[in-house]
C-alpha cells in the first residue's frame, strides 16, 4: 500500500530527469555575415525562444566567434565550465591570446581548451553552427571532453 | 481562571504526567550556568533550537505574502519589505536568523567535539546531529534562491554547478534539483520553495525529535 501511495508521487517528482532528452534546437540567424568573421574572437549576441515548463520567454545568448587557422568557423560558449561565470577573450591583460574568467582565474586557449592547472575541468562548450546565404546560424552549445 | 480551565481538563484527561514527563526533569549542576558560568557552552544546542523556532515562525508568516513565481517572487518580497507593517522585521528575523542558526549549530558541534561528548554511548546522536547539519545547509541553500534577485539567482547557479560535479549522478542530480537540465527558472523556483517549506522542515522536525529523545534517554554527558 505504501508503494502504491508513493509511486505516483515519486514519479511526479523525478519527471524532469526522465523527460530530458538531448534536444537539438533550431539553428538561429545571429545576424552576422560570414565575411565579417575574423581570426580574432568577437562577441555575438542574439535571442532565442526558451520554454521553461509553463513559462515561455526570449533569452539572450552570447558566443565568441572566430575563424581558426583552417578557415573553419568556431563559436564558443562564454560560460565558464568551472562554475558558470562569463568568460571574455583577453579578459585579463596578464594572459594575452586566451579566454579569461574573472571569478577564479580560469583560462582557456583560443580553441576553448582549458589551460591545465586552472580551475576549469573541461573546454568551453561549442555551439552547433551552419552557414546559409552567407549568414551565420547558431544552435545549442555542446560540451566537449576534458583536457 | 486559567487554573480552573487547566484543572477542568486535567480532571478528565490527566495531562499533568504528560507535560511533567516532557518538561520537568533535573539539569545536572555541571551544565547549569547559574552554578558555573563556564557552563554556558552547554547552551548552544538549546540556542540553536530557539533560533530554529524563530525561523519556523517567521517563515510561516512570510508565506502570507510570498509567491514562488518568477514573475512575482521578487515583487512580493519587495512589497512585504517596503509596504507591510513590520515586514522588514519579520523578513529580517528570517534573514539574520538563517545565519545565526548556522553559527549556533557550529558552536554546539564544537562543544560536543572538544568535550568528547559524542563518544559511546552517544555516537548515534552525533550522527543524527550531522544529518541535522546537512538539513540546515539544505534549508540555507534552497531559501537563498527564493527572493529571486540577482544574488539569489547566481548563487543558485553556482550551487547547482557544484551539485553537477558529483560523480556519475551529477547531471541527474542537477535536473532533479533545478527541474530542468539547462534552465534555472520557473520550475527551479517552485521546486526550491517546496523543498524549503515542506520537505526539509519535515525532515528537520523528525530528526530533532530523535535528537531530543536520545538526549533524554541517555542523559547529558558527565563533567570533564
mmCIF file of N, CA and C in Angstrom, chain A residues 12-20 23 50-55 79-85 121-122 140, chain B residues 69-71 154 157-158 161-162 164-165 172-173 175-176 179-188 190-191:
data_model
loop_
_atom_site.group_PDB
_atom_site.id
_atom_site.type_symbol
_atom_site.label_atom_id
_atom_site.label_comp_id
_atom_site.label_asym_id
_atom_site.label_seq_id
_atom_site.Cartn_x
_atom_site.Cartn_y
_atom_site.Cartn_z
ATOM 1 N N UNK A 12 6.222 11.619 -10.154
ATOM 2 C CA UNK A 12 5.880 13.035 -10.325
ATOM 3 C C UNK A 12 7.100 13.914 -10.052
ATOM 4 N N UNK A 13 7.812 13.609 -8.966
ATOM 5 C CA UNK A 13 8.929 14.450 -8.549
ATOM 6 C C UNK A 13 10.123 14.331 -9.492
ATOM 7 N N UNK A 14 10.367 13.111 -10.005
ATOM 8 C CA UNK A 14 11.570 12.930 -10.825
ATOM 9 C C UNK A 14 11.283 13.112 -12.313
ATOM 10 N N UNK A 15 10.078 13.560 -12.652
ATOM 11 C CA UNK A 15 9.722 13.707 -14.065
ATOM 12 C C UNK A 15 10.751 14.494 -14.883
ATOM 13 N N UNK A 16 11.269 15.624 -14.368
ATOM 14 C CA UNK A 16 12.231 16.370 -15.185
ATOM 15 C C UNK A 16 13.450 15.543 -15.590
ATOM 16 N N UNK A 17 13.859 14.609 -14.726
ATOM 17 C CA UNK A 17 15.045 13.806 -15.048
ATOM 18 C C UNK A 17 14.744 12.868 -16.211
ATOM 19 N N UNK A 18 13.556 12.246 -16.187
ATOM 20 C CA UNK A 18 13.225 11.266 -17.225
ATOM 21 C C UNK A 18 12.782 11.949 -18.513
ATOM 22 N N UNK A 19 12.283 13.182 -18.388
ATOM 23 C CA UNK A 19 11.796 13.900 -19.555
ATOM 24 C C UNK A 19 12.920 14.401 -20.442
ATOM 25 N N UNK A 20 14.051 14.755 -19.808
ATOM 26 C CA UNK A 20 15.066 15.488 -20.550
ATOM 27 C C UNK A 20 15.784 14.595 -21.546
ATOM 28 N N UNK A 23 18.113 17.733 -26.565
ATOM 29 C CA UNK A 23 17.300 18.461 -27.549
ATOM 30 C C UNK A 23 18.217 19.244 -28.487
ATOM 31 N N UNK A 50 12.847 30.430 -25.326
ATOM 32 C CA UNK A 50 13.093 29.397 -24.324
ATOM 33 C C UNK A 50 11.783 28.964 -23.686
ATOM 34 N N UNK A 51 11.580 27.660 -23.590
ATOM 35 C CA UNK A 51 10.394 27.132 -22.918
ATOM 36 C C UNK A 51 10.836 26.491 -21.612
ATOM 37 N N UNK A 52 10.371 27.058 -20.497
ATOM 38 C CA UNK A 52 10.725 26.557 -19.179
ATOM 39 C C UNK A 52 9.444 26.077 -18.521
ATOM 40 N N UNK A 53 9.100 24.804 -18.714
ATOM 41 C CA UNK A 53 7.833 24.300 -18.187
ATOM 42 C C UNK A 53 6.671 25.074 -18.800
ATOM 43 N N UNK A 54 5.963 25.807 -17.962
ATOM 44 C CA UNK A 54 4.800 26.582 -18.387
ATOM 45 C C UNK A 54 5.173 27.997 -18.781
ATOM 46 N N UNK A 55 6.474 28.339 -18.693
ATOM 47 C CA UNK A 55 6.896 29.728 -18.896
ATOM 48 C C UNK A 55 7.724 29.865 -20.166
ATOM 49 N N UNK A 79 30.287 30.574 -21.254
ATOM 50 C CA UNK A 79 30.008 30.141 -19.884
ATOM 51 C C UNK A 79 31.169 29.293 -19.369
ATOM 52 N N UNK A 80 31.822 29.773 -18.314
ATOM 53 C CA UNK A 80 32.970 29.066 -17.752
ATOM 54 C C UNK A 80 32.533 27.671 -17.292
ATOM 55 N N UNK A 81 33.309 26.665 -17.656
ATOM 56 C CA UNK A 81 32.949 25.291 -17.291
ATOM 57 C C UNK A 81 33.313 24.976 -15.844
ATOM 58 N N UNK A 82 33.922 25.949 -15.161
ATOM 59 C CA UNK A 82 34.191 25.752 -13.738
ATOM 60 C C UNK A 82 32.903 25.965 -12.949
ATOM 61 N N UNK A 83 32.463 27.214 -12.817
ATOM 62 C CA UNK A 83 31.243 27.459 -12.054
ATOM 63 C C UNK A 83 30.291 28.421 -12.750
ATOM 64 N N UNK A 84 30.428 28.565 -14.075
ATOM 65 C CA UNK A 84 29.379 29.254 -14.813
ATOM 66 C C UNK A 84 29.488 30.759 -14.927
ATOM 67 N N UNK A 85 30.650 31.338 -14.648
ATOM 68 C CA UNK A 85 30.799 32.776 -14.852
ATOM 69 C C UNK A 85 30.985 33.079 -16.338
ATOM 70 N N UNK A 121 37.543 22.300 -15.627
ATOM 71 C CA UNK A 121 37.897 20.891 -15.802
ATOM 72 C C UNK A 121 37.703 20.421 -17.241
ATOM 73 N N UNK A 122 37.017 21.227 -18.064
ATOM 74 C CA UNK A 122 36.829 20.825 -19.458
ATOM 75 C C UNK A 122 36.767 22.082 -20.322
ATOM 76 N N UNK A 140 22.534 24.911 -30.346
ATOM 77 C CA UNK A 140 22.738 24.642 -28.926
ATOM 78 C C UNK A 140 24.229 24.502 -28.623
ATOM 79 N N UNK B 69 6.842 32.416 -7.714
ATOM 80 C CA UNK B 69 6.633 32.521 -9.148
ATOM 81 C C UNK B 69 7.635 33.531 -9.684
ATOM 82 N N UNK B 70 8.304 33.214 -10.791
ATOM 83 C CA UNK B 70 9.417 34.070 -11.199
ATOM 84 C C UNK B 70 8.976 35.477 -11.586
ATOM 85 N N UNK B 71 7.717 35.652 -11.988
ATOM 86 C CA UNK B 71 7.237 36.996 -12.308
ATOM 87 C C UNK B 71 7.029 37.816 -11.033
ATOM 88 N N UNK B 154 22.337 33.897 -9.119
ATOM 89 C CA UNK B 154 23.673 33.426 -9.493
ATOM 90 C C UNK B 154 24.292 32.539 -8.423
ATOM 91 N N UNK B 157 22.866 29.300 -9.285
ATOM 92 C CA UNK B 157 23.544 28.818 -10.484
ATOM 93 C C UNK B 157 24.836 28.100 -10.098
ATOM 94 N N UNK B 158 25.631 28.761 -9.249
ATOM 95 C CA UNK B 158 26.907 28.189 -8.820
ATOM 96 C C UNK B 158 26.672 26.927 -7.984
ATOM 97 N N UNK B 161 25.857 24.059 -10.142
ATOM 98 C CA UNK B 161 27.026 23.562 -10.868
ATOM 99 C C UNK B 161 27.886 22.688 -9.968
ATOM 100 N N UNK B 162 27.919 23.041 -8.690
ATOM 101 C CA UNK B 162 28.676 22.211 -7.741
ATOM 102 C C UNK B 162 28.009 20.842 -7.631
ATOM 103 N N UNK B 164 26.378 19.408 -9.844
ATOM 104 C CA UNK B 164 26.606 18.705 -11.097
ATOM 105 C C UNK B 164 27.954 17.975 -11.095
ATOM 106 N N UNK B 165 28.877 18.412 -10.210
ATOM 107 C CA UNK B 165 30.208 17.802 -10.175
ATOM 108 C C UNK B 165 30.202 16.437 -9.480
ATOM 109 N N UNK B 172 21.960 14.181 -13.346
ATOM 110 C CA UNK B 172 20.595 13.881 -12.927
ATOM 111 C C UNK B 172 20.237 14.644 -11.666
ATOM 112 N N UNK B 173 21.228 14.748 -10.777
ATOM 113 C CA UNK B 173 21.007 15.474 -9.530
ATOM 114 C C UNK B 173 20.665 16.929 -9.822
ATOM 115 N N UNK B 175 19.311 18.131 -12.591
ATOM 116 C CA UNK B 175 17.963 18.212 -13.161
ATOM 117 C C UNK B 175 16.906 18.018 -12.091
ATOM 118 N N UNK B 176 17.173 17.094 -11.193
ATOM 119 C CA UNK B 176 16.214 16.817 -10.117
ATOM 120 C C UNK B 176 16.026 18.049 -9.232
ATOM 121 N N UNK B 179 14.812 21.135 -11.867
ATOM 122 C CA UNK B 179 13.599 20.919 -12.637
ATOM 123 C C UNK B 179 13.809 21.018 -14.134
ATOM 124 N N UNK B 180 15.017 21.379 -14.549
ATOM 125 C CA UNK B 180 15.342 21.459 -15.971
ATOM 126 C C UNK B 180 16.852 21.318 -16.104
ATOM 127 N N UNK B 181 17.319 20.584 -17.131
ATOM 128 C CA UNK B 181 18.765 20.376 -17.237
ATOM 129 C C UNK B 181 19.551 21.638 -17.580
ATOM 130 N N UNK B 182 18.906 22.633 -18.193
ATOM 131 C CA UNK B 182 19.657 23.803 -18.668
ATOM 132 C C UNK B 182 19.228 25.130 -18.063
ATOM 133 N N UNK B 183 18.034 25.172 -17.493
ATOM 134 C CA UNK B 183 17.481 26.462 -17.090
ATOM 135 C C UNK B 183 17.349 26.536 -15.579
ATOM 136 N N UNK B 184 17.791 27.661 -15.003
ATOM 137 C CA UNK B 184 17.412 27.988 -13.630
ATOM 138 C C UNK B 184 16.249 28.942 -13.759
ATOM 139 N N UNK B 185 15.036 28.444 -13.581
ATOM 140 C CA UNK B 185 13.879 29.276 -13.887
ATOM 141 C C UNK B 185 12.657 28.924 -13.091
ATOM 142 N N UNK B 186 11.510 29.006 -13.761
ATOM 143 C CA UNK B 186 10.213 28.851 -13.093
ATOM 144 C C UNK B 186 10.144 27.557 -12.285
ATOM 145 N N UNK B 187 10.595 26.458 -12.914
ATOM 146 C CA UNK B 187 10.480 25.175 -12.225
ATOM 147 C C UNK B 187 11.474 25.059 -11.082
ATOM 148 N N UNK B 188 12.641 25.721 -11.224
ATOM 149 C CA UNK B 188 13.612 25.711 -10.136
ATOM 150 C C UNK B 188 13.032 26.393 -8.904
ATOM 151 N N UNK B 190 9.851 26.922 -7.992
ATOM 152 C CA UNK B 190 8.788 26.184 -7.312
ATOM 153 C C UNK B 190 9.360 24.986 -6.563
ATOM 154 N N UNK B 191 10.330 24.316 -7.165
ATOM 155 C CA UNK B 191 10.950 23.171 -6.501
ATOM 156 C C UNK B 191 11.654 23.593 -5.225
#
